[in-house]
Amino acid sequence: MNKAGIAATTLVVLAVAGSAGAWFTGTRMEAVIQDNIVRANQELKDQLPDTDLALELVSFHRGIFSSDARYRLVLVADDADEPPLELLISDHIEHGPWPLSRLTSLKLLPVMATSHAQLESSEQLAGLFAASAGRSPLTVTSSIGYANGVDGELQLAPMSWSTDEVTGSFSGLSAVFRTDTAGESIKVHGRVDSLELQGGARVGLAGVDFELDRQRDASGLYLGTGQVELDQLSVVIEGEPAVVLNGLVQSDVSTLKDDGANLELDYRIDSVNYGTTKLGSMHMGWTLSRIDPQAMVDLAGMYNSAALGGVPDDTKALEEQFQASLERLLDGFPRLSLDDFSIRTTNGESRLSLAVELGRPSSLQLPPEALLPELIGSLEARLVLSKPMLMDMVRHKALFQPGTDAATLEQEAQMMAEMVSGMAEMLQIGRVEGDNILTQLSYAGGSLKLNGQAIEPSALAGLLNGMQGLQ
């Protein structure tokens, strides 16, 4: 047989094998969908307890090379007089092992099926579809592998809308994801180019990139990393210079250690500008450690349900469940730490750090004056307040009051810095070292120290009240 004959024979064999595989996949598809719906509803129940949110298969039509399905996602309203929110999703499913859409994209790895799902129009979603010019606002294309891995793309359509209060435009969202049918892991990365709202002020977002990499542990807690980067956030009020924030980054890392879950949160703003003037920058980093994973999952579930209006009729049972989860969390002596909160201006930087170790009190029903000493095991706080930074903030007054005399403003800035430092020393709540005002506060075993000197909590409260009286 010549090469042409061998090639033709190979193509015929592949075509027959593909047809047989597609037919076999089609016979299994409805059962696979039903199994996935059962798992999805269990996941909704686990993540959103006390909410009537359920997914169901409305219809299924099987073909040899493809099938069509419709799903309904229903959220029952908390108010009995309000109709439930109902979302209908249509899904065109190409059977494996070689769906045509993958072959035309030169994706030759065999898969069980490729799904093309999109949100359907309805009376409840009429405004959303009008904003997206009649296109489905949400489409998801995903391929399910024979090892239950899922790869796909999610698209939110570009939108524009206008009401009596606000007009808006949205560039759309594009994201690529990888997960599995059991939801044990998820990786997502995507981008939004722009979002603009025009009402009493014009608010604009430009260049949002996000990524997520999570794995679920035995308790159901998702661990891993996440990050959102925003190139620019601007706010413009007519007749005023723009307030522009550049380089906004939020990131998190969650891990599981021997003493519990650990969560690190980091926030950064590279610059805050008023018109063409840079006001400063900001950084904040938090750490939560010794967190009981199951307690965290339970508390997160209650929070998510409440956010969707899922409050049960028996609120007493919910309160008991919340208290039990909170007590379990406190049993691990969790630690909350503000590792760094810093604000930098042209000439100075101020920093605050705070670490609190919590314990389980004898009762959460104690009055505050008895509860706090039992709840707080230890506390450490340190404040470094920069006098040059305070002076910069006073100088910024010229931006909002352009007619202010420069020499007068400079004198006011110096007076402010000296007044704050003098007050701190007079009230013995801080000491001056060079250009900085330093304050340290520590608490442990019922003993409170301010700048190394023992102090009664009532005396500290009196000092703080005295400072308020001087404002």
PDB file of C-alpha atoms in Angstrom, residues 190-453:
ATOM      1  CA  GLY A 190      -8.024  36.791  33.879  1.00  0.00           C
ATOM      2  CA  ARG A 191      -8.312  40.487  33.096  1.00  0.00           C
ATOM      3  CA  VAL A 192     -10.723  43.411  32.922  1.00  0.00           C
ATOM      4  CA  ASP A 193      -9.518  46.313  30.798  1.00  0.00           C
ATOM      5  CA  SER A 194     -11.817  49.015  32.142  1.00  0.00           C
ATOM      6  CA  LEU A 195     -14.925  49.949  34.114  1.00  0.00           C
ATOM      7  CA  GLU A 196     -16.327  53.483  34.247  1.00  0.00           C
ATOM      8  CA  LEU A 197     -19.252  54.922  36.218  1.00  0.00           C
ATOM      9  CA  GLN A 198     -20.582  58.458  35.723  1.00  0.00           C
ATOM     10  CA  GLY A 199     -22.948  59.941  38.282  1.00  0.00           C
ATOM     11  CA  GLY A 200     -22.288  62.677  40.809  1.00  0.00           C
ATOM     12  CA  ALA A 201     -18.632  61.852  40.119  1.00  0.00           C
ATOM     13  CA  ARG A 202     -16.799  59.902  37.445  1.00  0.00           C
ATOM     14  CA  VAL A 203     -15.151  56.744  38.771  1.00  0.00           C
ATOM     15  CA  GLY A 204     -12.874  54.706  36.522  1.00  0.00           C
ATOM     16  CA  LEU A 205     -10.942  51.464  36.851  1.00  0.00           C
ATOM     17  CA  ALA A 206      -8.226  50.586  34.348  1.00  0.00           C
ATOM     18  CA  GLY A 207      -6.287  47.354  33.933  1.00  0.00           C
ATOM     19  CA  VAL A 208      -7.488  44.758  36.460  1.00  0.00           C
ATOM     20  CA  ASP A 209      -5.521  41.485  36.433  1.00  0.00           C
ATOM     21  CA  PHE A 210      -6.388  38.652  38.804  1.00  0.00           C
ATOM     22  CA  GLU A 211      -5.224  35.119  39.496  1.00  0.00           C
ATOM     23  CA  LEU A 212      -6.133  32.382  41.940  1.00  0.00           C
ATOM     24  CA  ASP A 213      -4.524  29.042  42.768  1.00  0.00           C
ATOM     25  CA  ARG A 214      -6.340  27.059  45.470  1.00  0.00           C
ATOM     26  CA  GLN A 215      -6.383  23.460  46.748  1.00  0.00           C
ATOM     27  CA  ARG A 216      -9.034  22.176  49.155  1.00  0.00           C
ATOM     28  CA  ASP A 217      -7.823  20.412  52.303  1.00  0.00           C
ATOM     29  CA  ALA A 218      -9.624  17.674  54.248  1.00  0.00           C
ATOM     30  CA  SER A 219     -11.673  20.201  56.253  1.00  0.00           C
ATOM     31  CA  GLY A 220     -12.978  21.895  53.104  1.00  0.00           C
ATOM     32  CA  LEU A 221     -10.782  24.986  53.472  1.00  0.00           C
ATOM     33  CA  TYR A 222      -9.240  26.232  50.232  1.00  0.00           C
ATOM     34  CA  LEU A 223      -5.524  26.951  50.594  1.00  0.00           C
ATOM     35  CA  GLY A 224      -3.100  28.566  48.165  1.00  0.00           C
ATOM     36  CA  THR A 225      -2.531  31.994  46.650  1.00  0.00           C
ATOM     37  CA  GLY A 226      -4.523  34.824  45.144  1.00  0.00           C
ATOM     38  CA  GLN A 227      -3.764  38.248  43.735  1.00  0.00           C
ATOM     39  CA  VAL A 228      -5.595  41.219  42.205  1.00  0.00           C
ATOM     40  CA  GLU A 229      -3.680  44.050  40.529  1.00  0.00           C
ATOM     41  CA  LEU A 230      -5.318  47.309  39.494  1.00  0.00           C
ATOM     42  CA  ASP A 231      -3.294  49.671  37.330  1.00  0.00           C
ATOM     43  CA  GLN A 232      -5.351  52.746  38.159  1.00  0.00           C
ATOM     44  CA  LEU A 233      -8.414  53.931  40.067  1.00  0.00           C
ATOM     45  CA  SER A 234      -9.542  57.500  39.390  1.00  0.00           C
ATOM     46  CA  VAL A 235     -12.278  59.675  40.879  1.00  0.00           C
ATOM     47  CA  VAL A 236     -13.174  62.974  39.215  1.00  0.00           C
ATOM     48  CA  ILE A 237     -15.652  65.516  40.570  1.00  0.00           C
ATOM     49  CA  GLU A 238     -16.594  68.224  38.096  1.00  0.00           C
ATOM     50  CA  GLY A 239     -14.469  71.298  38.542  1.00  0.00           C
ATOM     51  CA  GLU A 240     -11.930  69.537  40.756  1.00  0.00           C
ATOM     52  CA  PRO A 241      -8.598  67.829  39.980  1.00  0.00           C
ATOM     53  CA  ALA A 242      -8.733  64.057  39.702  1.00  0.00           C
ATOM     54  CA  VAL A 243      -7.876  61.827  42.652  1.00  0.00           C
ATOM     55  CA  VAL A 244      -5.859  58.961  41.137  1.00  0.00           C
ATOM     56  CA  LEU A 245      -4.582  55.815  42.830  1.00  0.00           C
ATOM     57  CA  ASN A 246      -1.905  53.946  40.882  1.00  0.00           C
ATOM     58  CA  GLY A 247      -0.553  50.430  41.336  1.00  0.00           C
ATOM     59  CA  LEU A 248      -3.100  48.865  43.682  1.00  0.00           C
ATOM     60  CA  VAL A 249      -2.228  45.275  44.618  1.00  0.00           C
ATOM     61  CA  GLN A 250      -4.014  42.867  46.939  1.00  0.00           C
ATOM     62  CA  SER A 251      -2.464  39.423  47.498  1.00  0.00           C
ATOM     63  CA  ASP A 252      -2.987  36.536  49.891  1.00  0.00           C
ATOM     64  CA  VAL A 253      -1.257  33.279  50.806  1.00  0.00           C
ATOM     65  CA  SER A 254      -3.010  30.608  52.879  1.00  0.00           C
ATOM     66  CA  THR A 255      -1.230  27.528  54.210  1.00  0.00           C
ATOM     67  CA  LEU A 256      -1.835  24.758  56.746  1.00  0.00           C
ATOM     68  CA  LYS A 257       0.663  24.291  59.569  1.00  0.00           C
ATOM     69  CA  ASP A 258       0.842  22.004  62.610  1.00  0.00           C
ATOM     70  CA  ASP A 259      -0.962  24.563  64.793  1.00  0.00           C
ATOM     71  CA  GLY A 260      -3.662  25.436  62.246  1.00  0.00           C
ATOM     72  CA  ALA A 261      -4.272  27.494  59.142  1.00  0.00           C
ATOM     73  CA  ASN A 262      -2.179  30.560  58.379  1.00  0.00           C
ATOM     74  CA  LEU A 263      -3.347  33.474  56.217  1.00  0.00           C
ATOM     75  CA  GLU A 264      -1.169  36.342  55.003  1.00  0.00           C
ATOM     76  CA  LEU A 265      -2.826  39.378  53.418  1.00  0.00           C
ATOM     77  CA  ASP A 266      -0.945  42.182  51.700  1.00  0.00           C
ATOM     78  CA  TYR A 267      -2.255  45.490  50.319  1.00  0.00           C
ATOM     79  CA  ARG A 268      -0.267  48.139  48.482  1.00  0.00           C
ATOM     80  CA  ILE A 269      -0.926  51.469  46.757  1.00  0.00           C
ATOM     81  CA  ASP A 270       2.100  52.728  44.864  1.00  0.00           C
ATOM     82  CA  SER A 271       0.911  56.325  44.671  1.00  0.00           C
ATOM     83  CA  VAL A 272      -2.030  58.568  45.514  1.00  0.00           C
ATOM     84  CA  ASN A 273      -2.171  61.665  43.318  1.00  0.00           C
ATOM     85  CA  TYR A 274      -4.301  64.795  43.495  1.00  0.00           C
ATOM     86  CA  GLY A 275      -4.150  66.271  40.032  1.00  0.00           C
ATOM     87  CA  THR A 276      -0.463  66.232  39.107  1.00  0.00           C
ATOM     88  CA  THR A 277       0.751  66.185  42.740  1.00  0.00           C
ATOM     89  CA  LYS A 278       1.743  62.928  44.396  1.00  0.00           C
ATOM     90  CA  LEU A 279       0.388  62.820  47.953  1.00  0.00           C
ATOM     91  CA  GLY A 280       2.003  59.570  49.044  1.00  0.00           C
ATOM     92  CA  SER A 281       1.877  55.773  49.062  1.00  0.00           C
ATOM     93  CA  MET A 282       0.556  53.078  51.396  1.00  0.00           C
ATOM     94  CA  HIS A 283       1.327  49.495  52.432  1.00  0.00           C
ATOM     95  CA  MET A 284      -0.530  47.178  54.812  1.00  0.00           C
ATOM     96  CA  GLY A 285       0.236  43.567  55.690  1.00  0.00           C
ATOM     97  CA  TRP A 286      -1.835  41.255  57.936  1.00  0.00           C
ATOM     98  CA  THR A 287      -1.198  37.755  59.263  1.00  0.00           C
ATOM     99  CA  LEU A 288      -3.796  35.460  60.835  1.00  0.00           C
ATOM    100  CA  SER A 289      -2.325  32.318  62.362  1.00  0.00           C
ATOM    101  CA  ARG A 290      -3.311  29.320  64.494  1.00  0.00           C
ATOM    102  CA  ILE A 291      -6.744  29.274  62.846  1.00  0.00           C
ATOM    103  CA  ASP A 292      -8.809  26.103  63.266  1.00  0.00           C
ATOM    104  CA  PRO A 293      -9.646  25.051  59.669  1.00  0.00           C
ATOM    105  CA  GLN A 294     -13.082  23.577  60.420  1.00  0.00           C
ATOM    106  CA  ALA A 295     -14.129  26.583  62.485  1.00  0.00           C
ATOM    107  CA  MET A 296     -13.027  28.867  59.649  1.00  0.00           C
ATOM    108  CA  VAL A 297     -15.046  26.851  57.103  1.00  0.00           C
ATOM    109  CA  ASP A 298     -18.152  26.937  59.317  1.00  0.00           C
ATOM    110  CA  LEU A 299     -17.909  30.668  60.024  1.00  0.00           C
ATOM    111  CA  ALA A 300     -17.274  31.452  56.343  1.00  0.00           C
ATOM    112  CA  GLY A 301     -20.324  29.391  55.383  1.00  0.00           C
ATOM    113  CA  MET A 302     -22.535  31.311  57.810  1.00  0.00           C
ATOM    114  CA  TYR A 303     -21.178  34.627  56.532  1.00  0.00           C
ATOM    115  CA  ASN A 304     -21.732  33.671  52.882  1.00  0.00           C
ATOM    116  CA  SER A 305     -25.290  32.533  53.616  1.00  0.00           C
ATOM    117  CA  ALA A 306     -26.108  35.758  55.476  1.00  0.00           C
ATOM    118  CA  ALA A 307     -24.720  37.782  52.545  1.00  0.00           C
ATOM    119  CA  LEU A 308     -27.286  36.076  50.293  1.00  0.00           C
ATOM    120  CA  GLY A 309     -30.096  36.577  52.798  1.00  0.00           C
ATOM    121  CA  GLY A 310     -29.983  32.977  54.017  1.00  0.00           C
ATOM    122  CA  VAL A 311     -31.067  33.492  57.634  1.00  0.00           C
ATOM    123  CA  PRO A 312     -33.008  30.486  59.027  1.00  0.00           C
ATOM    124  CA  ASP A 313     -36.314  30.912  60.841  1.00  0.00           C
ATOM    125  CA  ASP A 314     -34.736  29.413  63.958  1.00  0.00           C
ATOM    126  CA  THR A 315     -32.243  32.185  64.709  1.00  0.00           C
ATOM    127  CA  LYS A 316     -31.463  30.675  68.112  1.00  0.00           C
ATOM    128  CA  ALA A 317     -30.015  27.577  66.429  1.00  0.00           C
ATOM    129  CA  LEU A 318     -27.898  29.828  64.201  1.00  0.00           C
ATOM    130  CA  GLU A 319     -26.624  31.770  67.228  1.00  0.00           C
ATOM    131  CA  GLU A 320     -25.682  28.521  68.959  1.00  0.00           C
ATOM    132  CA  GLN A 321     -23.906  27.267  65.843  1.00  0.00           C
ATOM    133  CA  PHE A 322     -22.020  30.565  65.520  1.00  0.00           C
ATOM    134  CA  GLN A 323     -20.989  30.499  69.187  1.00  0.00           C
ATOM    135  CA  ALA A 324     -19.819  26.881  68.949  1.00  0.00           C
ATOM    136  CA  SER A 325     -17.684  27.666  65.892  1.00  0.00           C
ATOM    137  CA  LEU A 326     -16.288  30.818  67.528  1.00  0.00           C
ATOM    138  CA  GLU A 327     -15.387  28.882  70.693  1.00  0.00           C
ATOM    139  CA  ARG A 328     -13.653  26.230  68.586  1.00  0.00           C
ATOM    140  CA  LEU A 329     -11.708  28.993  66.842  1.00  0.00           C
ATOM    141  CA  LEU A 330     -10.657  30.533  70.178  1.00  0.00           C
ATOM    142  CA  ASP A 331      -9.582  27.150  71.547  1.00  0.00           C
ATOM    143  CA  GLY A 332      -6.563  27.305  69.223  1.00  0.00           C
ATOM    144  CA  PHE A 333      -5.371  30.669  70.659  1.00  0.00           C
ATOM    145  CA  PRO A 334      -5.514  32.409  67.267  1.00  0.00           C
ATOM    146  CA  ARG A 335      -3.163  35.290  66.578  1.00  0.00           C
ATOM    147  CA  LEU A 336      -3.982  38.416  64.583  1.00  0.00           C
ATOM    148  CA  SER A 337      -1.086  40.572  63.483  1.00  0.00           C
ATOM    149  CA  LEU A 338      -0.950  43.862  61.611  1.00  0.00           C
ATOM    150  CA  ASP A 339       2.646  43.340  60.552  1.00  0.00           C
ATOM    151  CA  ASP A 340       2.997  46.683  58.839  1.00  0.00           C
ATOM    152  CA  PHE A 341       0.779  49.641  58.132  1.00  0.00           C
ATOM    153  CA  SER A 342       2.858  52.411  56.600  1.00  0.00           C
ATOM    154  CA  ILE A 343       2.074  55.712  54.935  1.00  0.00           C
ATOM    155  CA  ARG A 344       4.847  57.502  53.053  1.00  0.00           C
ATOM    156  CA  THR A 345       4.850  61.083  51.821  1.00  0.00           C
ATOM    157  CA  THR A 346       7.622  63.037  50.112  1.00  0.00           C
ATOM    158  CA  ASN A 347       9.609  63.683  53.276  1.00  0.00           C
ATOM    159  CA  GLY A 348       8.633  61.022  55.799  1.00  0.00           C
ATOM    160  CA  GLU A 349       7.024  57.682  56.613  1.00  0.00           C
ATOM    161  CA  SER A 350       4.848  56.650  59.561  1.00  0.00           C
ATOM    162  CA  ARG A 351       4.393  53.010  60.584  1.00  0.00           C
ATOM    163  CA  LEU A 352       2.079  51.026  62.839  1.00  0.00           C
ATOM    164  CA  SER A 353       2.339  47.381  63.898  1.00  0.00           C
ATOM    165  CA  LEU A 354      -0.007  45.416  66.140  1.00  0.00           C
ATOM    166  CA  ALA A 355      -0.145  41.789  67.314  1.00  0.00           C
ATOM    167  CA  VAL A 356      -2.980  40.286  69.366  1.00  0.00           C
ATOM    168  CA  GLU A 357      -3.183  36.741  70.745  1.00  0.00           C
ATOM    169  CA  LEU A 358      -6.702  35.641  71.619  1.00  0.00           C
ATOM    170  CA  GLY A 359      -7.886  33.039  74.092  1.00  0.00           C
ATOM    171  CA  ARG A 360     -11.181  31.408  74.969  1.00  0.00           C
ATOM    172  CA  PRO A 361     -12.984  33.200  77.814  1.00  0.00           C
ATOM    173  CA  SER A 362     -14.956  31.301  80.439  1.00  0.00           C
ATOM    174  CA  SER A 363     -18.095  32.612  78.746  1.00  0.00           C
ATOM    175  CA  LEU A 364     -18.778  34.742  75.704  1.00  0.00           C
ATOM    176  CA  GLN A 365     -21.743  36.225  77.562  1.00  0.00           C
ATOM    177  CA  LEU A 366     -19.576  38.099  80.064  1.00  0.00           C
ATOM    178  CA  PRO A 367     -19.898  41.902  80.198  1.00  0.00           C
ATOM    179  CA  PRO A 368     -17.201  43.722  78.163  1.00  0.00           C
ATOM    180  CA  GLU A 369     -15.132  44.771  81.183  1.00  0.00           C
ATOM    181  CA  ALA A 370     -14.841  41.102  82.239  1.00  0.00           C
ATOM    182  CA  LEU A 371     -14.759  39.606  78.737  1.00  0.00           C
ATOM    183  CA  LEU A 372     -11.822  41.550  77.266  1.00  0.00           C
ATOM    184  CA  PRO A 373      -9.188  40.513  79.863  1.00  0.00           C
ATOM    185  CA  GLU A 374     -10.062  36.861  79.249  1.00  0.00           C
ATOM    186  CA  LEU A 375     -10.405  37.198  75.475  1.00  0.00           C
ATOM    187  CA  ILE A 376      -7.101  39.043  74.903  1.00  0.00           C
ATOM    188  CA  GLY A 377      -4.164  36.909  75.992  1.00  0.00           C
ATOM    189  CA  SER A 378      -1.507  39.380  74.901  1.00  0.00           C
ATOM    190  CA  LEU A 379      -1.118  42.519  72.821  1.00  0.00           C
ATOM    191  CA  GLU A 380       1.864  44.344  71.350  1.00  0.00           C
ATOM    192  CA  ALA A 381       1.576  47.629  69.463  1.00  0.00           C
ATOM    193  CA  ARG A 382       4.189  50.043  68.122  1.00  0.00           C
ATOM    194  CA  LEU A 383       3.610  53.380  66.418  1.00  0.00           C
ATOM    195  CA  VAL A 384       6.293  55.431  64.659  1.00  0.00           C
ATOM    196  CA  LEU A 385       4.807  58.797  63.732  1.00  0.00           C
ATOM    197  CA  SER A 386       6.968  60.876  61.389  1.00  0.00           C
ATOM    198  CA  LYS A 387       6.984  64.632  62.021  1.00  0.00           C
ATOM    199  CA  PRO A 388       8.094  65.360  58.402  1.00  0.00           C
ATOM    200  CA  MET A 389       5.108  63.311  57.209  1.00  0.00           C
ATOM    201  CA  LEU A 390       2.755  65.361  59.401  1.00  0.00           C
ATOM    202  CA  MET A 391       4.250  68.515  57.927  1.00  0.00           C
ATOM    203  CA  ASP A 392       3.728  67.198  54.375  1.00  0.00           C
ATOM    204  CA  MET A 393       0.058  66.568  55.161  1.00  0.00           C
ATOM    205  CA  VAL A 394      -0.384  70.141  56.364  1.00  0.00           C
ATOM    206  CA  ARG A 395       1.387  71.438  53.238  1.00  0.00           C
ATOM    207  CA  HIS A 396      -1.138  69.548  51.113  1.00  0.00           C
ATOM    208  CA  LYS A 397      -3.702  72.056  52.383  1.00  0.00           C
ATOM    209  CA  ALA A 398      -2.483  74.328  49.587  1.00  0.00           C
ATOM    210  CA  LEU A 399      -3.936  71.902  47.041  1.00  0.00           C
ATOM    211  CA  PHE A 400      -7.445  72.373  48.428  1.00  0.00           C
ATOM    212  CA  GLN A 401      -7.061  76.050  49.352  1.00  0.00           C
ATOM    213  CA  PRO A 402      -4.979  77.470  46.456  1.00  0.00           C
ATOM    214  CA  GLY A 403      -4.899  80.988  47.888  1.00  0.00           C
ATOM    215  CA  THR A 404      -3.100  79.955  51.078  1.00  0.00           C
ATOM    216  CA  ASP A 405       0.125  81.886  51.701  1.00  0.00           C
ATOM    217  CA  ALA A 406       3.116  79.539  51.346  1.00  0.00           C
ATOM    218  CA  ALA A 407       5.105  81.045  54.253  1.00  0.00           C
ATOM    219  CA  THR A 408       2.080  80.925  56.563  1.00  0.00           C
ATOM    220  CA  LEU A 409       1.392  77.337  55.576  1.00  0.00           C
ATOM    221  CA  GLU A 410       4.999  76.313  56.248  1.00  0.00           C
ATOM    222  CA  GLN A 411       4.821  77.877  59.683  1.00  0.00           C
ATOM    223  CA  GLU A 412       1.544  76.050  60.342  1.00  0.00           C
ATOM    224  CA  ALA A 413       3.138  72.728  59.301  1.00  0.00           C
ATOM    225  CA  GLN A 414       6.047  73.217  61.724  1.00  0.00           C
ATOM    226  CA  MET A 415       3.680  74.214  64.523  1.00  0.00           C
ATOM    227  CA  MET A 416       1.541  71.115  63.942  1.00  0.00           C
ATOM    228  CA  ALA A 417       4.543  68.766  64.154  1.00  0.00           C
ATOM    229  CA  GLU A 418       5.819  70.431  67.332  1.00  0.00           C
ATOM    230  CA  MET A 419       2.376  70.504  68.917  1.00  0.00           C
ATOM    231  CA  VAL A 420       1.795  66.767  68.349  1.00  0.00           C
ATOM    232  CA  SER A 421       5.230  65.809  69.646  1.00  0.00           C
ATOM    233  CA  GLY A 422       4.884  68.122  72.659  1.00  0.00           C
ATOM    234  CA  MET A 423       1.465  66.748  73.514  1.00  0.00           C
ATOM    235  CA  ALA A 424       2.741  63.154  73.249  1.00  0.00           C
ATOM    236  CA  GLU A 425       5.553  63.875  75.711  1.00  0.00           C
ATOM    237  CA  MET A 426       3.370  65.914  78.060  1.00  0.00           C
ATOM    238  CA  LEU A 427       0.755  63.178  78.322  1.00  0.00           C
ATOM    239  CA  GLN A 428       3.525  60.534  78.458  1.00  0.00           C
ATOM    240  CA  ILE A 429       2.035  58.556  75.611  1.00  0.00           C
ATOM    241  CA  GLY A 430       5.066  58.897  73.361  1.00  0.00           C
ATOM    242  CA  ARG A 431       8.679  59.938  73.229  1.00  0.00           C
ATOM    243  CA  VAL A 432      10.499  61.909  70.561  1.00  0.00           C
ATOM    244  CA  GLU A 433      13.544  60.414  68.871  1.00  0.00           C
ATOM    245  CA  GLY A 434      14.890  62.625  66.114  1.00  0.00           C
ATOM    246  CA  ASP A 435      12.132  63.226  63.582  1.00  0.00           C
ATOM    247  CA  ASN A 436       9.886  60.477  64.963  1.00  0.00           C
ATOM    248  CA  ILE A 437       7.363  60.196  67.794  1.00  0.00           C
ATOM    249  CA  LEU A 438       7.474  56.643  69.210  1.00  0.00           C
ATOM    250  CA  THR A 439       4.747  54.877  71.177  1.00  0.00           C
ATOM    251  CA  GLN A 440       4.777  51.270  72.423  1.00  0.00           C
ATOM    252  CA  LEU A 441       1.932  49.500  74.157  1.00  0.00           C
ATOM    253  CA  SER A 442       2.004  45.959  75.561  1.00  0.00           C
ATOM    254  CA  TYR A 443      -0.440  43.820  77.503  1.00  0.00           C
ATOM    255  CA  ALA A 444      -0.002  40.341  78.990  1.00  0.00           C
ATOM    256  CA  GLY A 445      -1.357  38.517  82.035  1.00  0.00           C
ATOM    257  CA  GLY A 446      -3.495  41.462  83.087  1.00  0.00           C
ATOM    258  CA  SER A 447      -0.498  43.851  83.058  1.00  0.00           C
ATOM    259  CA  LEU A 448      -0.518  46.879  80.759  1.00  0.00           C
ATOM    260  CA  LYS A 449       2.632  48.833  79.865  1.00  0.00           C
ATOM    261  CA  LEU A 450       2.925  52.069  77.922  1.00  0.00           C
ATOM    262  CA  ASN A 451       6.460  52.814  76.680  1.00  0.00           C
ATOM    263  CA  GLY A 452       7.811  50.310  79.206  1.00  0.00           C
ATOM    264  CA  GLN A 453       5.997  51.826  82.209  1.00  0.00           C
TER     265      GLN A 453
END
